[in-house]
Amino acid sequence: MMKKINLIGSLFVWTILFVACSKGDNLTEHSSTFVLTLHSDVARTTLQASSIIWEEDDRLCCLATYDELKRHSLYKDLAPVLAEGNSARIELTCGSAFTPRYFVYPSSESVSLDMEQNLIQLSLPSSYVCVKGNIPKASNISIGEVKGNEVLMRNILTLIKFEINSDNIVQVKLASNAGEALCGNLYYNPATLKTESVEGSDTIVLLPPDGESVFLPGEYYVPVPAVRLSKGLRVTLIDNSDLSAQKVTDKAVELIRSHILNIGKEADWSLVFESSTKVVRCLIHDGASLVNGGWPFVGSRPGISTVCGKGLSGPYYLEDYPDAAFYFYIAANKGSDSWRSTNGSGFRFGGSVHDYMLLPSFPDFRLVSVYVRNGGKAIAYAITDNPATGEPKELAGGKSYTVPSSKDYTFTLSDTEKGVAYRLDLPTTNFAALYEIVLTYDKL
C-alpha cells in the first residue's frame, strides 16, 4: 500500500497520455480512456519527513460529473501501474459525457457527491486496528479536485497522537464528551476544505494488530474528522483484566485538518484502573420468600401516607451499594398495593399512569440494561427519561413491555448518557410486582 505515516498533503500532476473511444455508455455512445501519470511533487508533513511511495495494491476512486444533467459517476478501485517510488500511472475509462472532477484515496464504494451542495460524502469506520508508530491502514483519506492536468490531494482528517506505556492494554476507546460524531458519514466541502458535518457514533474503538493480544508500548495515531468538540474528548484504556481508566480533556477542542493533536503519555495521566462495568442488584424475593420483609433498602419502610401523593420520595440506598440512590414517585394513594410487599407479588407500588422508580446514576457511567423479574402478576414496565415536567419519553430499548407473571425481561438500552438518572416507569394504572431488579452500567 502507499506509505501513509508521513503523508499529510501532496500535489499530484496528472498527465493525459492518450484518449481512445468505444461504445457502451448509457448517456453517450462514446467512452474515453485516460492514462494518467501521478507525481507527488510536493509533500508537506508534520511527521518525520519522507517521500510518498506508491505500491501496486493501492487503490483510488474518481468522482466524474456530467454537469449538464447534474449527474455523477463513481469509478472505483483505480490501481497504479508502473509504480516507481513517488510516481505511478493510472488508467481510467469513463463515458465521454463525464469529466473526472475529484479523486479520493483510498477507494471506497461509499463515496458519493451531492452536486447541489458540492459535498463529498464518504464513510469513516467505527474501529481501527492500530500499529505502533503508524497510521491505521487505509485511513489516510485525501481528496483532490482536478484542475487542468493537476490534482492537489489534501488530507481531510486530523490525527490524534498519544503514547501507551503499559504492556497490558487490550483496547482503547476515543470519544467526544458532548456526543459529536467521530465516525459514520462524513460530508466534506472541497471548495472550503472543511468537514461540514459528521453523522454517526461519538466513539472510535482501537484494537491491537492481528496476532497481538495487547498494544505494544509506544506512540499511536488515530484519524478523526476535523470538527469542533465543544466539551473536549476522552480516551479510555482497557487492560487484560477488564479494568479501565480514562484520560479526560473537558475543554473545547478544535480539530484542524491535516494537523496532529498530541494528548500526551499514559504515564503522565495519573490513571486509576477500575471495573468498566457496574452492576446494582435489588433483590426482593429469593424464589422462596420475601427478603427482609420485601423492603430491599436500608432502614425501615416509610408509611404509605408519607410516600403516596407527597412528590419525589427518597433517596433510598441498598446495603451493598451505598452510592446508589433510588427515588419513588407515586402520584396518589390508590389502595394498599400503592406501597407494600407481598410474598406472591413482591414489591408493589404505583396505581397512577407514569408512577415510577427513579434509578441511580453514576458519574462516568451510563445505564445499559435493566433486568426485571416479576412476581405473580403480569405488569407493564418501560424505561424512560426523567423530565422535570410533562410526559416521560421511552428510551431506545426501553419501550413498554408487559412482563408475564413469574417471568423476567431485560431492557437493553442504546441511547443513554453518563451520569443521567432514568425511570422504571409504570405506563398503566397497574401496580408494580417486582421480585428482582438488576441494573448494569458501562463506563464511557
XYZ file of C-alpha atoms in Angstrom:
444
model
C 0.000 0.000 0.000
C 1.026 3.625 -0.244
C 3.135 4.546 2.804
C 0.889 6.852 4.798
C 2.571 7.688 8.093
C 4.366 10.634 6.540
C 1.684 11.949 4.193
C -0.357 14.949 5.261
C -0.834 16.550 1.822
C 0.616 16.121 -1.629
C 0.434 17.503 -5.160
C -0.284 15.011 -7.926
C 0.279 16.079 -11.529
C -1.943 14.083 -13.865
C -0.685 13.967 -17.481
C -3.103 12.749 -20.173
C -1.191 10.432 -22.464
C -3.929 9.335 -24.869
C -7.697 9.143 -25.408
C -9.485 6.208 -27.064
C -13.163 5.742 -27.919
C -15.597 2.831 -27.651
C -19.333 2.184 -27.342
C -21.403 1.238 -24.295
C -22.184 4.218 -22.063
C -25.812 4.864 -21.011
C -25.640 8.573 -21.795
C -23.435 8.528 -24.873
C -22.087 6.064 -27.364
C -18.534 7.101 -26.594
C -16.176 6.419 -23.732
C -12.757 7.841 -23.013
C -9.760 6.083 -21.569
C -7.263 8.257 -19.751
C -3.791 7.042 -18.945
C -2.689 9.320 -16.141
C 0.713 9.818 -14.611
C 0.831 10.572 -10.899
C 3.661 12.561 -9.358
C 3.922 13.504 -5.689
C 5.823 16.702 -6.387
C 5.040 18.409 -3.083
C 4.795 16.696 0.298
C 4.013 18.690 3.425
C 4.169 16.740 6.666
C 4.107 17.244 10.401
C 5.578 13.805 10.996
C 9.048 12.597 10.077
C 9.756 13.713 6.540
C 9.997 11.123 3.792
C 8.765 10.536 0.271
C 5.378 9.154 -0.656
C 5.714 5.678 -2.080
C 3.033 4.239 -4.336
C 2.601 0.489 -4.441
C 0.606 -1.744 -6.739
C -2.007 -2.660 -4.103
C -3.038 0.985 -3.611
C -6.490 1.899 -4.881
C -8.144 5.249 -5.575
C -11.584 6.216 -6.819
C -12.743 9.031 -9.062
C -15.942 11.098 -8.982
C -16.714 12.114 -12.555
C -19.518 14.558 -13.300
C -21.929 15.212 -16.144
C -22.703 18.840 -15.299
C -25.473 19.386 -17.844
C -27.661 16.706 -16.232
C -26.199 17.236 -12.759
C -25.200 13.610 -12.517
C -22.083 11.949 -11.249
C -20.490 8.544 -11.560
C -18.021 6.757 -9.285
C -15.098 4.859 -10.754
C -13.631 2.566 -8.126
C -10.503 0.528 -7.499
C -8.200 2.519 -9.746
C -4.834 0.805 -9.406
C -1.497 2.473 -10.069
C 0.675 0.744 -12.648
C 4.405 1.029 -13.182
C 4.714 2.431 -9.654
C 8.197 3.763 -9.055
C 8.643 5.453 -5.698
C 6.550 8.602 -5.648
C 5.326 8.285 -9.248
C 2.757 5.981 -10.858
C 0.271 5.748 -13.709
C -3.465 5.055 -13.585
C -5.839 4.111 -16.407
C -9.389 5.455 -16.180
C -12.199 4.728 -18.660
C -15.468 6.635 -18.370
C -18.297 7.883 -20.556
C -17.230 10.829 -22.673
C -20.121 12.857 -21.229
C -18.461 12.568 -17.828
C -15.446 14.603 -16.749
C -13.138 13.491 -13.909
C -13.686 16.019 -11.115
C -12.487 14.620 -7.786
C -10.128 11.844 -6.753
C -10.356 10.139 -3.380
C -7.803 7.948 -1.649
C -8.389 5.189 -0.615
C -11.029 3.797 -2.955
C -14.431 3.088 -1.432
C -17.873 2.258 -2.804
C -19.416 4.531 -0.146
C -18.044 7.709 -1.776
C -20.706 9.926 -3.377
C -21.203 13.545 -4.443
C -24.037 15.966 -3.695
C -23.727 18.208 -6.747
C -26.235 20.784 -5.474
C -24.228 21.495 -2.318
C -20.863 20.354 -3.714
C -20.336 17.985 -0.789
C -18.425 14.730 -0.981
C -19.821 12.026 1.271
C -17.685 9.162 2.492
C -17.723 6.671 5.343
C -15.447 6.685 8.393
C -15.122 3.357 10.238
C -16.014 2.988 13.916
C -12.945 0.872 14.693
C -9.327 0.678 13.622
C -6.513 -1.813 14.021
C -3.569 0.275 15.220
C 0.128 -0.409 14.738
C 2.671 1.307 16.937
C 4.180 4.330 15.235
C 1.911 4.264 12.190
C -1.446 5.480 10.958
C -4.133 2.755 10.766
C -4.278 1.035 7.387
C -6.157 2.890 4.639
C -7.158 5.714 6.990
C -5.064 8.471 5.427
C -8.043 9.830 3.488
C -7.214 12.508 0.934
C -9.319 14.298 -1.680
C -8.233 16.328 -4.656
C -10.008 18.378 -7.317
C -8.957 18.076 -10.949
C -7.757 21.428 -12.270
C -6.429 21.174 -15.773
C -3.863 18.413 -15.662
C -3.166 18.764 -11.953
C -4.737 17.461 -8.771
C -3.767 18.799 -5.362
C -4.531 15.967 -2.942
C -5.236 17.151 0.592
C -5.713 15.137 3.731
C -9.153 15.803 5.161
C -8.681 14.295 8.617
C -6.885 15.149 11.839
C -4.572 12.810 13.702
C -4.764 12.400 17.471
C -1.493 11.160 18.907
C -0.905 9.540 22.286
C 1.582 7.188 23.906
C 0.849 3.901 25.656
C 3.381 2.938 28.343
C 1.731 -0.137 29.900
C 2.161 -3.592 28.413
C -1.336 -4.915 29.195
C -3.730 -2.617 27.265
C -6.093 -4.621 25.041
C -8.467 -1.903 23.811
C -8.608 1.875 23.545
C -11.737 3.983 23.060
C -11.682 7.572 21.856
C -14.897 9.563 22.319
C -16.262 13.105 22.332
C -17.682 14.288 25.642
C -20.627 16.174 24.131
C -21.632 13.468 21.659
C -20.216 14.928 18.430
C -19.819 12.134 15.886
C -16.288 10.892 15.179
C -17.235 8.160 12.701
C -20.040 7.368 10.296
C -20.986 9.535 7.304
C -18.657 12.479 6.717
C -19.582 15.402 4.428
C -16.597 17.305 3.034
C -16.619 20.553 1.068
C -13.653 20.535 -1.359
C -14.163 24.239 -2.114
C -13.709 25.355 1.504
C -11.513 22.383 2.527
C -13.807 21.874 5.531
C -15.732 18.982 7.002
C -19.262 20.335 7.098
C -20.715 17.594 9.307
C -20.395 14.008 10.518
C -23.355 11.740 11.276
C -22.796 8.595 13.320
C -21.236 7.457 16.585
C -19.261 9.539 19.082
C -16.876 6.649 19.855
C -13.995 5.059 17.950
C -12.658 1.693 19.138
C -8.957 0.901 18.658
C -7.631 -2.653 18.597
C -4.084 -4.074 18.550
C -2.726 -5.634 15.351
C -3.822 -9.093 14.282
C -1.817 -11.681 16.181
C -1.186 -9.320 19.109
C -3.247 -9.562 22.286
C -2.134 -6.162 23.642
C -0.843 -2.830 22.382
C 2.924 -2.636 22.363
C 4.219 0.345 24.367
C 4.794 3.283 22.044
C 3.141 6.095 20.096
C -0.210 5.662 18.353
C -2.196 7.763 15.892
C -5.967 7.916 15.433
C -7.570 9.579 12.374
C -10.583 11.718 13.291
C -12.670 14.252 11.366
C -11.672 17.909 11.520
C -14.563 19.135 13.670
C -15.023 21.075 16.892
C -15.549 19.075 20.097
C -17.478 21.508 22.281
C -16.711 19.729 25.568
C -13.460 18.043 24.660
C -12.709 14.349 24.424
C -11.789 11.303 26.476
C -9.526 8.327 25.958
C -10.439 5.077 27.728
C -7.792 2.390 28.193
C -8.977 -1.160 28.942
C -6.498 -3.708 30.269
C -6.399 -7.508 30.100
C -8.195 -7.768 33.453
C -11.178 -5.858 32.004
C -10.357 -2.822 34.122
C -10.497 0.609 32.546
C -9.167 4.110 33.127
C -9.849 7.431 31.434
C -7.946 10.491 30.337
C -10.487 13.306 30.020
C -9.955 16.663 28.325
C -13.043 18.679 29.205
C -12.231 21.923 27.379
C -13.362 22.589 23.830
C -11.046 21.158 21.178
C -10.739 22.396 17.596
C -9.542 19.535 15.415
C -7.689 21.098 12.499
C -7.468 19.374 9.141
C -4.059 17.900 8.324
C -2.665 18.550 11.809
C -1.723 16.355 14.758
C -3.166 16.832 18.240
C -0.795 15.324 20.797
C -2.658 14.469 24.007
C 0.388 13.059 25.789
C 1.588 9.933 27.539
C -0.372 7.398 29.528
C 2.370 7.516 32.179
C 1.609 11.216 32.808
C -2.169 10.834 33.112
C -2.300 9.552 36.735
C -4.792 6.874 35.724
C -6.710 4.681 38.135
C -7.908 1.412 36.610
C -11.232 0.091 37.846
C -14.044 -2.089 36.586
C -15.603 -0.782 33.400
C -18.961 -2.296 34.379
C -21.056 -1.523 37.452
C -23.904 -3.863 38.449
C -26.545 -2.960 41.040
C -28.838 -5.748 42.229
C -32.033 -5.069 44.136
C -33.409 -8.381 45.497
C -36.915 -8.519 46.952
C -37.770 -12.221 46.711
C -35.224 -15.052 46.539
C -37.635 -17.530 44.943
C -38.790 -18.973 48.249
C -39.845 -15.963 50.281
C -39.508 -12.216 50.677
C -36.077 -10.922 51.648
C -36.109 -8.565 54.639
C -39.888 -8.451 54.522
C -39.852 -7.291 50.932
C -38.181 -3.943 51.672
C -34.758 -4.081 49.973
C -33.438 -0.754 51.186
C -31.569 0.288 54.331
C -33.767 1.342 57.261
C -37.465 0.865 57.852
C -40.050 1.103 55.129
C -41.751 4.528 55.284
C -45.511 4.529 55.693
C -47.823 4.717 52.691
C -49.172 8.100 53.767
C -45.673 9.613 53.833
C -44.871 8.485 50.266
C -48.005 8.496 48.121
C -49.089 11.928 46.911
C -46.050 13.584 48.515
C -43.895 14.130 45.429
C -40.495 12.534 44.937
C -39.637 10.273 47.874
C -36.086 9.270 48.759
C -33.223 8.750 48.478
C -33.209 5.077 49.461
C -29.993 3.031 49.476
C -29.159 -0.661 49.223
C -26.801 -2.016 51.861
C -24.350 -3.366 49.267
C -24.449 -0.205 47.146
C -24.243 2.844 49.417
C -23.654 5.185 46.447
C -26.742 4.038 44.520
C -29.637 6.408 45.261
C -33.201 5.241 44.449
C -36.265 7.508 44.483
C -40.005 6.890 44.029
C -42.836 8.978 42.696
C -46.389 7.785 43.416
C -48.998 10.345 42.470
C -51.747 9.196 44.840
C -52.765 6.504 47.315
C -54.849 4.128 45.198
C -55.033 1.452 47.843
C -52.685 -0.769 49.825
C -50.850 -2.002 46.710
C -49.622 1.539 46.064
C -46.849 0.888 48.616
C -46.267 -2.550 50.116
C -44.796 -6.038 49.537
C -46.493 -9.420 49.357
C -44.948 -12.866 49.111
C -46.894 -13.708 45.950
C -46.405 -10.454 44.024
C -43.291 -8.964 45.580
C -42.597 -5.231 45.880
C -45.722 -3.241 44.946
C -46.015 0.459 44.188
C -47.949 2.716 41.786
C -51.584 2.891 40.761
C -51.391 6.016 38.558
C -50.112 6.222 34.991
C -46.390 7.089 34.982
C -45.719 6.413 38.621
C -42.070 5.441 38.675
C -38.902 4.327 40.413
C -36.030 6.730 39.651
C -32.945 4.595 39.091
C -29.458 5.504 40.368
C -26.932 7.384 38.258
C -23.141 7.405 38.496
C -20.581 9.861 37.111
C -18.786 8.473 34.023
C -21.204 5.513 33.778
C -24.278 5.090 31.613
C -27.191 2.733 32.195
C -27.094 -0.008 29.533
C -29.605 -2.600 30.742
C -32.409 -3.143 33.239
C -33.356 -6.694 34.226
C -36.802 -7.152 35.780
C -38.019 -10.376 37.411
C -41.740 -10.298 38.081
C -43.762 -11.763 40.893
C -47.155 -13.364 40.430
C -48.646 -10.564 38.317
C -48.267 -9.603 34.658
C -47.178 -5.958 34.721
C -46.143 -3.460 32.028
C -42.883 -1.556 32.575
C -40.924 0.941 30.483
C -37.568 2.682 30.811
C -37.941 6.422 30.228
C -36.129 9.696 30.586
C -36.717 11.874 33.625
C -38.224 15.218 32.541
C -38.778 17.944 35.118
C -42.311 18.354 33.766
C -44.502 16.695 31.179
C -44.768 13.185 29.819
C -41.705 10.925 30.006
C -40.210 9.604 26.774
C -39.411 5.931 26.330
C -35.753 5.235 25.600
C -34.433 3.250 22.643
C -34.658 -0.281 24.024
C -36.917 0.866 26.848
C -40.271 0.564 25.097
C -43.186 -0.559 27.261
C -43.266 -4.322 27.730
C -45.657 -6.447 29.765
C -43.603 -8.921 31.768
C -45.714 -12.044 32.347
C -46.445 -13.410 35.812
C -43.355 -15.019 37.401
C -41.230 -14.222 34.299
C -38.336 -11.898 33.616
C -37.288 -9.439 30.942
C -34.196 -7.375 30.116
C -34.388 -3.887 28.631
C -31.211 -3.280 26.591
C -30.644 0.460 26.183
C -28.674 2.209 23.449
C -29.090 5.985 23.799
C -28.407 6.655 27.474
C -25.884 9.200 28.725
C -23.328 9.069 31.502
C -24.315 10.436 34.896
C -28.024 10.650 33.980
C -30.840 9.072 36.022
C -33.647 7.239 34.204
C -37.007 5.879 35.314
C -38.506 2.426 35.655
C -41.902 3.702 34.583
C -45.379 2.232 35.041
C -47.214 3.184 31.806
C -50.588 1.927 33.091
C -52.532 2.051 36.351
C -51.338 -1.433 37.337
C -49.159 -1.728 40.416
C -45.588 -2.973 40.128
C -44.913 -6.584 41.155
C -41.141 -6.900 41.492
C -39.082 -9.833 42.724
C -35.762 -8.519 41.494
C -34.151 -5.678 39.538
C -30.600 -5.776 38.152
C -29.116 -2.569 36.726
C -25.996 -2.673 34.553
C -23.869 0.386 33.822
C -20.904 0.786 31.473
C -18.117 3.241 31.950
C -17.757 5.535 28.965
